[in-house]
Amino acid sequence: MNETRVTVHGNVVSEPIRRPARNGSVFTTFRIGTTPYRRTAEGKYLDGETSFFSVIAFNALAANAVSSLKKG
């Protein structure tokens, strides 16, 4: 199976919610917002457009996410 791994650095913008799956396992959902910035020739930093991502975590990652992450 091919898997794509992505790393997003940003802020959690919604409280993580633990939900039951149809098969009896649990998963956690939350959203992350990230704003890229770049340095201009004058040495100033400019913010880019903010992107928001929906995240779904399963198994042990889901348990860790719901217990350790919070909005903000």
C-alpha positions as semicolon CSV with decimal commas, in nm:
position;residue;x (nm);y (nm);z (nm)
1;M;0,000;0,000;0,000
2;N;0,124;0,350;-0,082
3;E;0,096;0,612;0,188
4;T;0,149;0,983;0,157
5;R;0,287;1,149;0,470
6;V;0,239;1,520;0,521
7;T;0,371;1,739;0,802
8;V;0,172;2,055;0,879
9;H;0,297;2,311;1,128
10;G;0,020;2,531;1,262
11;N;-0,246;2,588;1,525
12;V;-0,533;2,362;1,624
13;V;-0,845;2,566;1,537
14;S;-1,116;2,328;1,662
15;E;-1,138;2,115;1,974
16;P;-1,039;1,753;1,905
17;I;-1,346;1,529;1,917
18;R;-1,329;1,156;1,984
19;R;-1,587;0,963;1,781
20;P;-1,686;0,598;1,751
21;A;-1,641;0,424;1,416
22;R;-1,892;0,175;1,275
23;N;-1,657;-0,115;1,348
24;G;-1,633;-0,026;1,719
25;S;-1,294;0,146;1,712
26;V;-1,255;0,518;1,782
27;F;-1,107;0,805;1,589
28;T;-1,039;1,172;1,661
29;T;-1,113;1,467;1,434
30;F;-0,985;1,825;1,449
31;R;-0,877;2,109;1,221
32;I;-0,540;2,281;1,182
33;G;-0,473;2,627;1,040
34;T;-0,135;2,729;0,904
35;T;-0,009;3,056;0,757
36;P;0,312;3,054;0,554
37;Y;0,541;3,354;0,567
38;R;0,830;3,467;0,354
39;R;1,110;3,717;0,389
40;T;1,130;4,006;0,145
41;A;1,451;4,153;0,004
42;E;1,420;4,434;0,262
43;G;1,424;4,179;0,546
44;K;1,055;4,209;0,636
45;Y;0,830;3,906;0,677
46;L;0,501;3,888;0,490
47;D;0,218;3,649;0,578
48;G;0,071;3,437;0,304
49;E;-0,282;3,302;0,276
50;T;-0,398;3,083;0,566
51;S;-0,481;2,721;0,482
52;F;-0,704;2,498;0,694
53;F;-0,680;2,120;0,706
54;S;-0,918;1,860;0,850
55;V;-0,734;1,585;1,037
56;I;-0,859;1,235;1,122
57;A;-0,646;1,027;1,359
58;F;-0,696;0,657;1,434
59;N;-0,593;0,408;1,705
60;A;-0,317;0,521;1,947
61;L;-0,268;0,850;1,763
62;A;-0,638;0,927;1,813
63;A;-0,609;0,866;2,189
64;N;-0,298;1,083;2,214
65;A;-0,449;1,363;2,006
66;V;-0,771;1,391;2,207
67;S;-0,584;1,391;2,539
68;S;-0,298;1,627;2,448
69;L;-0,433;1,876;2,191
70;K;-0,664;2,170;2,252
71;K;-0,791;2,462;2,049
72;G;-0,541;2,745;2,024
